[in-house]
Amino acid sequence: MKEFKRKLYKRGSSYETTIPMPLLFALDEKKKYNVVFFFDDNANKWYVKFDERGEQ
């Protein structure tokens, strides 16, 4: 399985990593997230998940 991560953060009124807004409605806007994209070779599909970033 292939995967890569990108930070999700606001830049003005938009988000730096381009994600469709309906996917973001369940996220808390006050928290920071990494967006993880991964590809399942068996299903031949891409998946997206959001991992909350801890305080750094």
Coordinates of N, CA, C and O in Angstrom, one line a residue:
M1 N 0.8 -1.2 0.0 CA 0.0 0.0 0.0 C 0.9 1.2 0.0 O 1.8 1.3 0.8
K2 N 0.6 2.2 -0.9 CA 1.4 3.4 -1.0 C 0.6 4.5 -0.2 O -0.6 4.5 -0.2
E3 N 1.4 5.4 0.5 CA 0.7 6.5 1.2 C 1.6 7.7 1.3 O 2.8 7.5 1.2
F4 N 1.0 8.8 1.4 CA 1.8 10.1 1.6 C 0.9 11.0 2.4 O -0.3 10.9 2.5
K5 N 1.6 11.9 3.2 CA 0.9 12.8 4.1 C 1.1 14.2 3.6 O 2.2 14.6 3.1
R6 N 0.2 15.1 3.9 CA 0.3 16.5 3.7 C -0.3 17.2 4.9 O -1.3 16.7 5.4
K7 N 0.2 18.3 5.3 CA -0.4 19.1 6.3 C -1.6 19.9 5.8 O -1.6 20.3 4.6
L8 N -2.6 20.0 6.6 CA -3.8 20.7 6.2 C -3.8 22.0 7.1 O -3.8 21.9 8.3
Y9 N -3.8 23.1 6.5 CA -3.8 24.4 7.2 C -4.5 25.5 6.4 O -4.5 25.4 5.2
K10 N -5.1 26.4 7.1 CA -5.8 27.5 6.5 C -4.8 28.5 5.9 O -3.8 28.8 6.5
R11 N -5.2 29.0 4.8 CA -4.4 30.1 4.1 C -5.5 31.1 3.7 O -6.1 30.9 2.6
G12 N -5.7 32.1 4.5 CA -6.7 33.1 4.2 C -8.1 32.4 4.4 O -8.3 31.8 5.5
S13 N -8.9 32.4 3.4 CA -10.2 31.8 3.5 C -10.3 30.4 2.9 O -11.4 29.8 2.8
S14 N -9.1 29.8 2.5 CA -9.1 28.5 1.9 C -8.1 27.6 2.7 O -7.4 28.0 3.6
Y15 N -8.0 26.4 2.2 CA -7.0 25.4 2.8 C -5.9 25.2 1.9 O -6.1 25.1 0.7
E16 N -4.7 25.0 2.4 CA -3.5 24.8 1.5 C -3.6 23.5 0.8 O -3.2 23.4 -0.4
T17 N -3.9 22.4 1.4 CA -4.1 21.1 0.7 C -5.5 21.1 0.2 O -6.4 21.3 0.9
T18 N -5.6 20.9 -1.1 CA -6.9 20.9 -1.7 C -7.7 19.7 -1.4 O -7.4 18.6 -1.9
I19 N -8.7 19.9 -0.6 CA -9.6 18.8 -0.2 C -11.1 19.3 -0.4 O -11.4 20.4 0.0
P20 N -11.9 18.5 -1.0 CA -13.3 18.9 -1.1 C -14.0 19.3 0.2 O -13.8 18.5 1.2
M21 N -14.6 20.4 0.3 CA -15.2 20.9 1.6 C -16.1 19.9 2.3 O -16.1 19.8 3.5
P22 N -16.9 19.1 1.6 CA -17.8 18.1 2.3 C -17.0 17.1 3.1 O -17.5 16.7 4.1
L23 N -15.8 16.9 2.8 CA -14.9 16.0 3.6 C -14.4 16.6 4.9 O -14.1 16.0 5.8
L24 N -14.4 18.0 4.9 CA -13.9 18.7 6.0 C -15.0 19.1 7.1 O -14.6 19.5 8.2
F25 N -16.2 18.9 6.7 CA -17.3 19.4 7.7 C -17.2 18.7 9.0 O -17.6 19.2 10.0
A26 N -16.8 17.4 9.1 CA -16.7 16.7 10.3 C -15.5 17.1 11.2 O -15.4 16.6 12.3
L27 N -14.6 17.8 10.7 CA -13.4 18.2 11.4 C -13.6 19.4 12.3 O -14.3 20.3 11.9
D28 N -12.9 19.5 13.4 CA -12.9 20.6 14.3 C -11.9 21.7 13.7 O -10.7 21.4 13.6
E29 N -12.4 22.8 13.4 CA -11.6 23.9 12.7 C -10.5 24.4 13.7 O -9.6 25.1 13.2
K30 N -10.7 24.2 15.0 CA -9.7 24.7 15.9 C -8.5 23.8 16.0 O -7.5 24.2 16.7
K31 N -8.6 22.6 15.5 CA -7.5 21.6 15.6 C -6.7 21.6 14.3 O -7.2 22.0 13.2
K32 N -5.5 21.1 14.3 CA -4.6 21.0 13.1 C -4.6 19.5 12.7 O -4.5 18.6 13.6
Y33 N -4.5 19.2 11.4 CA -4.5 17.9 10.9 C -3.5 17.7 9.8 O -3.1 18.6 9.2
N34 N -3.1 16.4 9.7 CA -2.3 16.0 8.5 C -3.4 15.2 7.7 O -4.2 14.5 8.2
V35 N -3.2 15.4 6.4 CA -4.1 14.6 5.5 C -3.2 13.5 5.0 O -2.1 13.7 4.5
V36 N -3.7 12.2 5.1 CA -3.0 11.1 4.6 C -3.7 10.5 3.5 O -4.9 10.1 3.6
F37 N -3.1 10.4 2.3 CA -3.6 9.8 1.1 C -3.0 8.4 1.0 O -1.7 8.3 1.1
F38 N -3.7 7.4 0.8 CA -3.1 6.1 0.6 C -3.8 5.3 -0.5 O -5.0 5.5 -0.7
F39 N -3.1 4.5 -1.2 CA -3.6 3.8 -2.4 C -3.6 2.3 -2.0 O -2.6 1.8 -1.6
D40 N -4.7 1.7 -2.2 CA -4.8 0.2 -2.0 C -4.7 -0.5 -3.4 O -5.5 -0.4 -4.2
D41 N -3.5 -1.2 -3.5 CA -3.3 -1.8 -4.8 C -4.3 -2.9 -5.1 O -4.6 -3.1 -6.3
N42 N -4.8 -3.6 -4.1 CA -5.7 -4.7 -4.4 C -7.1 -4.2 -4.9 O -7.7 -4.8 -5.8
A43 N -7.5 -3.1 -4.3 CA -8.8 -2.5 -4.7 C -8.7 -1.5 -5.8 O -9.7 -1.0 -6.4
N44 N -7.4 -1.0 -6.1 CA -7.1 0.0 -7.1 C -7.9 1.3 -6.8 O -8.5 1.9 -7.7
K45 N -7.8 1.7 -5.5 CA -8.5 2.9 -5.1 C -7.7 3.7 -4.1 O -6.8 3.2 -3.4
W46 N -7.9 5.0 -4.2 CA -7.2 5.9 -3.2 C -8.2 6.2 -2.1 O -9.4 6.3 -2.2
Y47 N -7.6 6.4 -0.9 CA -8.4 6.7 0.3 C -7.7 7.9 1.0 O -6.5 8.2 0.8
V48 N -8.5 8.6 1.8 CA -8.1 9.8 2.5 C -8.5 9.7 3.9 O -9.6 9.3 4.2
K49 N -7.5 10.0 4.8 CA -7.9 10.0 6.2 C -7.2 11.2 6.8 O -6.3 11.8 6.3
F50 N -7.7 11.7 8.0 CA -7.2 12.9 8.6 C -6.7 12.5 10.0 O -7.4 11.9 10.8
D51 N -5.4 12.8 10.3 CA -4.8 12.5 11.5 C -4.6 13.8 12.2 O -4.0 14.8 11.7
E52 N -5.1 13.9 13.5 CA -4.9 15.1 14.3 C -3.4 15.2 14.6 O -2.8 14.3 15.0
R53 N -2.9 16.5 14.4 CA -1.5 16.7 14.8 C -1.4 17.1 16.3 O -2.3 17.9 16.7
G54 N -0.5 16.6 17.0 CA -0.3 16.9 18.4 C 0.4 18.3 18.5 O 0.8 18.9 17.6
E55 N 0.4 18.8 19.7 CA 1.1 20.1 20.0 C 2.5 20.0 19.7 O 3.1 19.0 20.2
Q56 N 3.1 20.9 19.0 CA 4.6 20.8 18.7 C 5.3 22.0 19.3 O 4.9 23.1 19.3

